[in-house]
PDB file of C-alpha atoms in Angstrom:
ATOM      1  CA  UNK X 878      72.356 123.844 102.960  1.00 97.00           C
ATOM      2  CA  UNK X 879      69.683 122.208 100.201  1.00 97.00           C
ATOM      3  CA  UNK X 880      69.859 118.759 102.187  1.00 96.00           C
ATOM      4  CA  UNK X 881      69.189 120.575 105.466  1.00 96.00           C
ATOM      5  CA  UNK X 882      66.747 123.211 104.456  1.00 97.00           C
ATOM      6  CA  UNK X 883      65.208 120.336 101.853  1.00 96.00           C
ATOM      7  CA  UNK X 884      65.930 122.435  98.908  1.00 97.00           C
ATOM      8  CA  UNK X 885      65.204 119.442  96.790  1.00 97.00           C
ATOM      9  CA  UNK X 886      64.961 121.765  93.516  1.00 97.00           C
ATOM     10  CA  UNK X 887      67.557 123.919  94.076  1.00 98.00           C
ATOM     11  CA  UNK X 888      69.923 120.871  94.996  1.00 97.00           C
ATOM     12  CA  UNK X 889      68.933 119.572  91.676  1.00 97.00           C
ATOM     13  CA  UNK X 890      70.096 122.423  90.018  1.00 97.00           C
ATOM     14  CA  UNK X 891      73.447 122.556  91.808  1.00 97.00           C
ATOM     15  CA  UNK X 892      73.719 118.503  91.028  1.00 97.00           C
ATOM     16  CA  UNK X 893      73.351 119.570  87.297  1.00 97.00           C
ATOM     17  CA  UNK X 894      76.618 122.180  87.181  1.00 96.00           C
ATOM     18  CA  UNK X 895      78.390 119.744  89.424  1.00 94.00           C
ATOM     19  CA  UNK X 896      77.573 117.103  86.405  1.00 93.00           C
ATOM     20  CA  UNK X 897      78.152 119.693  83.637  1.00 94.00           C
ATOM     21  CA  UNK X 898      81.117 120.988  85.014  1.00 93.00           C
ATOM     22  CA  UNK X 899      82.634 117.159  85.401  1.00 91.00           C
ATOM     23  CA  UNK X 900      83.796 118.067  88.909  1.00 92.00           C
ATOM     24  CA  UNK X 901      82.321 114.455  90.599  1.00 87.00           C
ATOM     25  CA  UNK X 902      86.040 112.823  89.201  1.00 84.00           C
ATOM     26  CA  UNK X 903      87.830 115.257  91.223  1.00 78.00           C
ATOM     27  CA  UNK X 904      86.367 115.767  94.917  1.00 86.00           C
ATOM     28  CA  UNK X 905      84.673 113.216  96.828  1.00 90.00           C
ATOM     29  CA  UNK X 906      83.602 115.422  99.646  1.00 94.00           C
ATOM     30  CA  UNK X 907      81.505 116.692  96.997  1.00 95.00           C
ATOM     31  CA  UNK X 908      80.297 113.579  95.968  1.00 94.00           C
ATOM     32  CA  UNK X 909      79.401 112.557  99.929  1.00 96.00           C
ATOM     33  CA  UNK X 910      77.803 116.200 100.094  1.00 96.00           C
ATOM     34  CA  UNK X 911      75.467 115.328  97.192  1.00 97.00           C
ATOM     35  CA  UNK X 912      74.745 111.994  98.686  1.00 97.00           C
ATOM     36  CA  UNK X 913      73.701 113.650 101.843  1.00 97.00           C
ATOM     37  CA  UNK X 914      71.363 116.394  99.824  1.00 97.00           C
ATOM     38  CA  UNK X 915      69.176 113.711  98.533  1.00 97.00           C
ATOM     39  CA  UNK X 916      69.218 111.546 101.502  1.00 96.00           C
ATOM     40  CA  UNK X 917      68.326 114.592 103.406  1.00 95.00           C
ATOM     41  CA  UNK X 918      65.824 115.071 101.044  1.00 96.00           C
ATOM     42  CA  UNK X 919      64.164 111.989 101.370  1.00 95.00           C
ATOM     43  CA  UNK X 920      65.092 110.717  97.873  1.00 97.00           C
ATOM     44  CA  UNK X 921      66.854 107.498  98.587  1.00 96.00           C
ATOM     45  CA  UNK X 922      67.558 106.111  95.642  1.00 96.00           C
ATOM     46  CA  UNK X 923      68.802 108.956  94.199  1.00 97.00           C
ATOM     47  CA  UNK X 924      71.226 108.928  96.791  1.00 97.00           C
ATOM     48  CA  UNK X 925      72.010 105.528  95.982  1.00 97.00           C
ATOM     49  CA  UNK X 926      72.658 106.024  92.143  1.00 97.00           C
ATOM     50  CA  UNK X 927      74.997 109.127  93.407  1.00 96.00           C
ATOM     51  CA  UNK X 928      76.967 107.085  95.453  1.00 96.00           C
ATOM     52  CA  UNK X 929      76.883 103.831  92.777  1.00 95.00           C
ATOM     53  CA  UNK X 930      78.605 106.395  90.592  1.00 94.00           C
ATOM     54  CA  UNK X 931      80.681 108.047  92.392  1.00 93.00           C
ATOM     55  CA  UNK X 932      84.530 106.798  91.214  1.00 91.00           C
ATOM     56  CA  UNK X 933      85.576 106.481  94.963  1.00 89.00           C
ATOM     57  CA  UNK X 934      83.498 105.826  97.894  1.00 92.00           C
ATOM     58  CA  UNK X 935      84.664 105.629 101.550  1.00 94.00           C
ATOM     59  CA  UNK X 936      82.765 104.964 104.877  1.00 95.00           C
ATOM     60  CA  UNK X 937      81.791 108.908 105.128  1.00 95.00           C
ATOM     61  CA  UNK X 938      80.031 108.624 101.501  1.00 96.00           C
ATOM     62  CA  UNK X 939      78.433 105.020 102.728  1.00 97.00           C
ATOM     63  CA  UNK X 940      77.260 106.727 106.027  1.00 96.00           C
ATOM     64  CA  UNK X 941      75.047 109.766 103.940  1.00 96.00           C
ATOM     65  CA  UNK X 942      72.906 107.035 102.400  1.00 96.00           C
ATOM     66  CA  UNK X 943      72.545 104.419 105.450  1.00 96.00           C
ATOM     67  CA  UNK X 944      71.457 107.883 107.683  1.00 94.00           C
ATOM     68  CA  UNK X 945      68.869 108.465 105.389  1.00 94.00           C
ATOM     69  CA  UNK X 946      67.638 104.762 105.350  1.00 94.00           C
ATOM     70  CA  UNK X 947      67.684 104.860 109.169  1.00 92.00           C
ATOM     71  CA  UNK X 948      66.213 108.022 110.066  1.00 89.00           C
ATOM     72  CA  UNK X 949      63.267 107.392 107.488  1.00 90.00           C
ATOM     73  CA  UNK X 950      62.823 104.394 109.776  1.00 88.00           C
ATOM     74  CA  UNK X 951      64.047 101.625 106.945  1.00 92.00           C
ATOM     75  CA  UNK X 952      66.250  99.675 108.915  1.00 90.00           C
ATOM     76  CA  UNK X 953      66.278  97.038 106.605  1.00 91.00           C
ATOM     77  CA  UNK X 954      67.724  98.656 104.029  1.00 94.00           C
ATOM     78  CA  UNK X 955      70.221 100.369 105.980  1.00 93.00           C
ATOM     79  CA  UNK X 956      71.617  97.271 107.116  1.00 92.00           C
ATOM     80  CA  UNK X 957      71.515  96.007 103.944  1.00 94.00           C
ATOM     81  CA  UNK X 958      73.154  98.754 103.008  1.00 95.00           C
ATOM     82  CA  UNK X 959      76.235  97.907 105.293  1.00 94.00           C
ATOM     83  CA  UNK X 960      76.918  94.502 104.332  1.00 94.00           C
ATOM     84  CA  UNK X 961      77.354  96.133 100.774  1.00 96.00           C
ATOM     85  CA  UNK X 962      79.614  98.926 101.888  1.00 96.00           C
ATOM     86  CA  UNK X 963      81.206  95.970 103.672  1.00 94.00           C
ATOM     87  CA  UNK X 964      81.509  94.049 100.607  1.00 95.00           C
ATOM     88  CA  UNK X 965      83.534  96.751  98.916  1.00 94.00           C
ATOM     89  CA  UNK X 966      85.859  96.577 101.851  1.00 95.00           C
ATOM     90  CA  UNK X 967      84.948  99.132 104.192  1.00 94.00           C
ATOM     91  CA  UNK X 968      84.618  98.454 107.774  1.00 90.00           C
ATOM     92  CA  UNK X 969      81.733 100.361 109.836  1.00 89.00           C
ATOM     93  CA  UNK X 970      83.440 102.655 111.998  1.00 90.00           C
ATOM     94  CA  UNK X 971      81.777 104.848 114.864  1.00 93.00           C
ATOM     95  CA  UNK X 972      79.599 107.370 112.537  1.00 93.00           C
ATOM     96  CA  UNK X 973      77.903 104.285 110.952  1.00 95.00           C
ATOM     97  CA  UNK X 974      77.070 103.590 114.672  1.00 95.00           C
ATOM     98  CA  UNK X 975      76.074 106.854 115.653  1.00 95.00           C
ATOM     99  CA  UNK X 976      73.768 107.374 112.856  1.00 94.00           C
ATOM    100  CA  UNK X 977      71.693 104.342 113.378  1.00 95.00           C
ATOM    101  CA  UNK X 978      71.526 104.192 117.327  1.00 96.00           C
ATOM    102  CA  UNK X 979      70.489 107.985 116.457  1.00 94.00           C
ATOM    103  CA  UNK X 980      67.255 106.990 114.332  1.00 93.00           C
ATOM    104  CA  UNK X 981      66.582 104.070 116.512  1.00 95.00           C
ATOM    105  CA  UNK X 982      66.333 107.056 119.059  1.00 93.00           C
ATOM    106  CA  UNK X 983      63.571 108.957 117.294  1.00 89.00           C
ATOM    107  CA  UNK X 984      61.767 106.304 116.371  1.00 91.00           C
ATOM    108  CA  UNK X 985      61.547 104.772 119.645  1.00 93.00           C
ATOM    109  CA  UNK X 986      63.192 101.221 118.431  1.00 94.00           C
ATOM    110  CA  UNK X 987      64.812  99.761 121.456  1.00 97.00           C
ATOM    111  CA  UNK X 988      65.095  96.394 120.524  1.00 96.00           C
ATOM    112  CA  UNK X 989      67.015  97.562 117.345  1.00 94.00           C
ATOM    113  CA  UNK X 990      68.638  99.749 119.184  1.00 96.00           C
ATOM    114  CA  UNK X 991      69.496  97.122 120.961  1.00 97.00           C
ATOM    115  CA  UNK X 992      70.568  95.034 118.403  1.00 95.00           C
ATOM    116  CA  UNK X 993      72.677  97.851 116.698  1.00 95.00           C
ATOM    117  CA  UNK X 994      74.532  98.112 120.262  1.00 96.00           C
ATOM    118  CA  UNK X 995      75.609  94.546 119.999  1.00 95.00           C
ATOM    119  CA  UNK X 996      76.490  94.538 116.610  1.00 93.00           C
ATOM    120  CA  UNK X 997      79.140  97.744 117.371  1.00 93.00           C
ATOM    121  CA  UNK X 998      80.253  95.696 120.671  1.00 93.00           C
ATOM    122  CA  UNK X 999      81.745  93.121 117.930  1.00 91.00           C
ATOM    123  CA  UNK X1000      83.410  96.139 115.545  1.00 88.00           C
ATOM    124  CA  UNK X1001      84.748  98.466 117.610  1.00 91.00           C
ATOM    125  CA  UNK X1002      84.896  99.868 121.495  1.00 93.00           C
ATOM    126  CA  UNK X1003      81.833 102.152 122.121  1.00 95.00           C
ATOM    127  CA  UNK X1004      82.578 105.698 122.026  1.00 97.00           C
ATOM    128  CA  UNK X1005      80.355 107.860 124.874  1.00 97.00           C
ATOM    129  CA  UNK X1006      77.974 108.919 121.735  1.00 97.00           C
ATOM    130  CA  UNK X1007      77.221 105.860 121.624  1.00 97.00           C
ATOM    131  CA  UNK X1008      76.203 105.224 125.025  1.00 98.00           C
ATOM    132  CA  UNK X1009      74.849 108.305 125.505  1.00 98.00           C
ATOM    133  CA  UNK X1010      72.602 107.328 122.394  1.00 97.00           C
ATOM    134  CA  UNK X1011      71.660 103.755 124.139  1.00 98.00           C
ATOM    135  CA  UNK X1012      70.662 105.437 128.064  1.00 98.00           C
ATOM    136  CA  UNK X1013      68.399 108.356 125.759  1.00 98.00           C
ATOM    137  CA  UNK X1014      66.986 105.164 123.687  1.00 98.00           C
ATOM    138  CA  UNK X1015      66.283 103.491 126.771  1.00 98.00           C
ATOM    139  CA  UNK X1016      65.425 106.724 129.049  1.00 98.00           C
ATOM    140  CA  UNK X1017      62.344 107.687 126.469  1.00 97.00           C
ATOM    141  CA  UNK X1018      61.008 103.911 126.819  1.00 97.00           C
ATOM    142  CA  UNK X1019      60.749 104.214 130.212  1.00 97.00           C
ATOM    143  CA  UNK X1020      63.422 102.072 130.986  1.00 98.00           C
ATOM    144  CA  UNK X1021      65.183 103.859 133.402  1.00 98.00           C
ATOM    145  CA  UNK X1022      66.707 101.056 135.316  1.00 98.00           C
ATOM    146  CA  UNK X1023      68.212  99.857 131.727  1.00 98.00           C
ATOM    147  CA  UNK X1024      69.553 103.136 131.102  1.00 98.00           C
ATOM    148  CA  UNK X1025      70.926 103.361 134.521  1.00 98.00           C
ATOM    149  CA  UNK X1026      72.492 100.104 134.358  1.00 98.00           C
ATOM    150  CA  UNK X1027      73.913 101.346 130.819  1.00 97.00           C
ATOM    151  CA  UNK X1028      76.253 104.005 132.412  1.00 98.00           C
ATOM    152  CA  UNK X1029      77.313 101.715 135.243  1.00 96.00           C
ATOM    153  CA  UNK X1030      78.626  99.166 132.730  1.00 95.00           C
ATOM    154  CA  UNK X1031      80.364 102.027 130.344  1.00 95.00           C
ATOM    155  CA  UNK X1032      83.981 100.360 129.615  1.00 92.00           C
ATOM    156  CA  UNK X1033      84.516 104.433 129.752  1.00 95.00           C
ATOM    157  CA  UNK X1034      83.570 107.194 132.203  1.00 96.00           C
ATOM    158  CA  UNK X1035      80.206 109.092 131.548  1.00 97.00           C
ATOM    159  CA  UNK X1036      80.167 112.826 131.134  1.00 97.00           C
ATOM    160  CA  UNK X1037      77.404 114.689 132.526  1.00 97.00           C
ATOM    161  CA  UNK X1038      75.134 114.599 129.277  1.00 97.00           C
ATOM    162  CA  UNK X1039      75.464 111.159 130.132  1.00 98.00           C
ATOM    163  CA  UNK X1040      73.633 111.473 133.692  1.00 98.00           C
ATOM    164  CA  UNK X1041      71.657 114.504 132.588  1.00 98.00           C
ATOM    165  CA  UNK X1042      69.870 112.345 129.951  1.00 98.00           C
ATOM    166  CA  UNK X1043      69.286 109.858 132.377  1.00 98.00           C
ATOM    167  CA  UNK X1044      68.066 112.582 134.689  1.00 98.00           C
ATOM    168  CA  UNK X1045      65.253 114.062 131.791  1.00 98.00           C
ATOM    169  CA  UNK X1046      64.177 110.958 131.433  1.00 98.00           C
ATOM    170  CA  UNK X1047      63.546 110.347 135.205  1.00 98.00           C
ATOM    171  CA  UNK X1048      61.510 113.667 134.887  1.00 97.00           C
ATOM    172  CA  UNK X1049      59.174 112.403 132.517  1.00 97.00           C
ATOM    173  CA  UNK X1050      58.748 109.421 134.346  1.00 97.00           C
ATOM    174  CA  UNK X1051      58.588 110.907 137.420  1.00 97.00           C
ATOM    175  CA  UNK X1052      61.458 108.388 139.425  1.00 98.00           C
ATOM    176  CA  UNK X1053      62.195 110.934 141.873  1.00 98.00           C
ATOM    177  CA  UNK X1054      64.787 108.797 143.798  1.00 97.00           C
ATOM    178  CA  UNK X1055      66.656 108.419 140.660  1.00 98.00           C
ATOM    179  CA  UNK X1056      66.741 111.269 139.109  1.00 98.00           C
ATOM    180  CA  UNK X1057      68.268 112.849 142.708  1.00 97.00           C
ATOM    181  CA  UNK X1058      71.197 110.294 142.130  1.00 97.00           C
ATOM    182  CA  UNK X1059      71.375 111.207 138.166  1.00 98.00           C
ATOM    183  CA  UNK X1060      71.466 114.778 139.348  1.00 97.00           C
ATOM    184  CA  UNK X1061      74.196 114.131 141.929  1.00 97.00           C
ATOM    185  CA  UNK X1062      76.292 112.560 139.641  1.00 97.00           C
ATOM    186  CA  UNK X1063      75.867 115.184 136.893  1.00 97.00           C
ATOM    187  CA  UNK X1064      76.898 117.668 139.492  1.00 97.00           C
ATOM    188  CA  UNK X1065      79.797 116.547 140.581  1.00 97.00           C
ATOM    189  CA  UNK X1066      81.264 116.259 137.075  1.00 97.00           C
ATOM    190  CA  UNK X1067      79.951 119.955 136.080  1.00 97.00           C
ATOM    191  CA  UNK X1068      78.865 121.663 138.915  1.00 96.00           C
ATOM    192  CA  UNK X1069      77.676 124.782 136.941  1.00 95.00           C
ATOM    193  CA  UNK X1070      75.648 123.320 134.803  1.00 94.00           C
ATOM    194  CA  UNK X1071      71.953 124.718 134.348  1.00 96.00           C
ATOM    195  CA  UNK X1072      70.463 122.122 132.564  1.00 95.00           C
ATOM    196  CA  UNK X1073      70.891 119.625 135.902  1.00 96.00           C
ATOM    197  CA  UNK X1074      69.265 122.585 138.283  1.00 96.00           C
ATOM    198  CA  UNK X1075      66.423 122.848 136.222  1.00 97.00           C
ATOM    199  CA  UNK X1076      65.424 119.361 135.551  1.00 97.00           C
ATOM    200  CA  UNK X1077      65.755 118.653 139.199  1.00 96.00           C
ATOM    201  CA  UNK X1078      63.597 121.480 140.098  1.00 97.00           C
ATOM    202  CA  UNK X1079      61.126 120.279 137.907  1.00 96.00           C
ATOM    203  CA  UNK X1080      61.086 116.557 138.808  1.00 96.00           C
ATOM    204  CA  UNK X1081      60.299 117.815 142.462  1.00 96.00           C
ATOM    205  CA  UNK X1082      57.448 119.925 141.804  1.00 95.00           C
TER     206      UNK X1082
END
């Protein structure tokens, strides 16, 4: 609740009867849950010296801090940070993914988005997060033909969010004929949903 309210004192204050009562030892949910506060809170290398001391880490404790690197736009340092959680071991697996294609998102970074997607493609097989993360990435560019071209090459089968991003991001860029076929598609896989109705309407006037 600190991390996502940024409650940086009052997180500090918890962090100090966490330390006092020696309870890091004993529960490392609790020691990813402190890494996230501070990440949340922007202090990243606070997070880092959590971690650093925590007495086990696992990919969930590794993904807190390389979040925070990546949605503060450091992309550097979050990949950085991989090889290192690498080094101990650890393989990425798909919330290391997420979390990066996520802040690549919001910061409107499609070539490292682009380079993140590749980088999965060699660890693991894409889960629809992900591509649903890569046609939003691309949709918000303006590259609707990219994004399009992303859910006809899915190695699964797109869900509606999957169209339904496409189709908000044929809105914005007003691509009419495409957004129709987005819309269709969406449709057909939930037939009730609002969200497609809406944007539709609004593409057309």
């Amino acid at each position: 609740a600190c991390g996502n309210t940024r409650a940086l004192d009052k997180g500090k204050q918890i962090h100090d009867e966490i330390v006092r009562r020696d309870l890091l030892d004993k529960d490392i949910m609790l020691g990813t849950t402190l890494v996230d506060m501070y990440a949340k809170c922007g202090v990243l290398t606070k997070a880092y010296e959590v971690l650093k001391g925590l007495p086990i880490r696992n990919v969930v404790s590794w993904n807190a801090l390389i979040a925070g690197y990546a949605q503060q736009g450091n992309f550097e340092s979050a990949n950085g940070y991989i090889d290192e959680m690498q080094q101990e071991g650890l393989k990425p697996i798909g919330m290391i993914y997420t979390s990066m294609l996520v802040a690549c998102c919001q910061a409107g970074k499609v070539e490292e988005g682009h380079r993140q997607f590749a980088l999965l493609l060699e660890d693991i097989v894409p889960a629809i997060e992900h591509y649903n993360c890569m046609i939003d990435l691309l949709g918000r560019a303006g590259h609707l033909k990219e994004a399009e071209d992303v859910i006809s090459s899915m190695l699964i089968s797109p869900n509606a969010t999957s169209w339904i991003t496409l189709l908000s991001a044929c809105k914005t860029y007003l691509d009419v004929e495409r957004g129709v076929r987005a819309s269709l598609r969406a449709l057909e896989l939930e037939p009730d949903n609002d969200a497609a109705y809406v944007l539709l309407s609004n593409l057309y006037a």
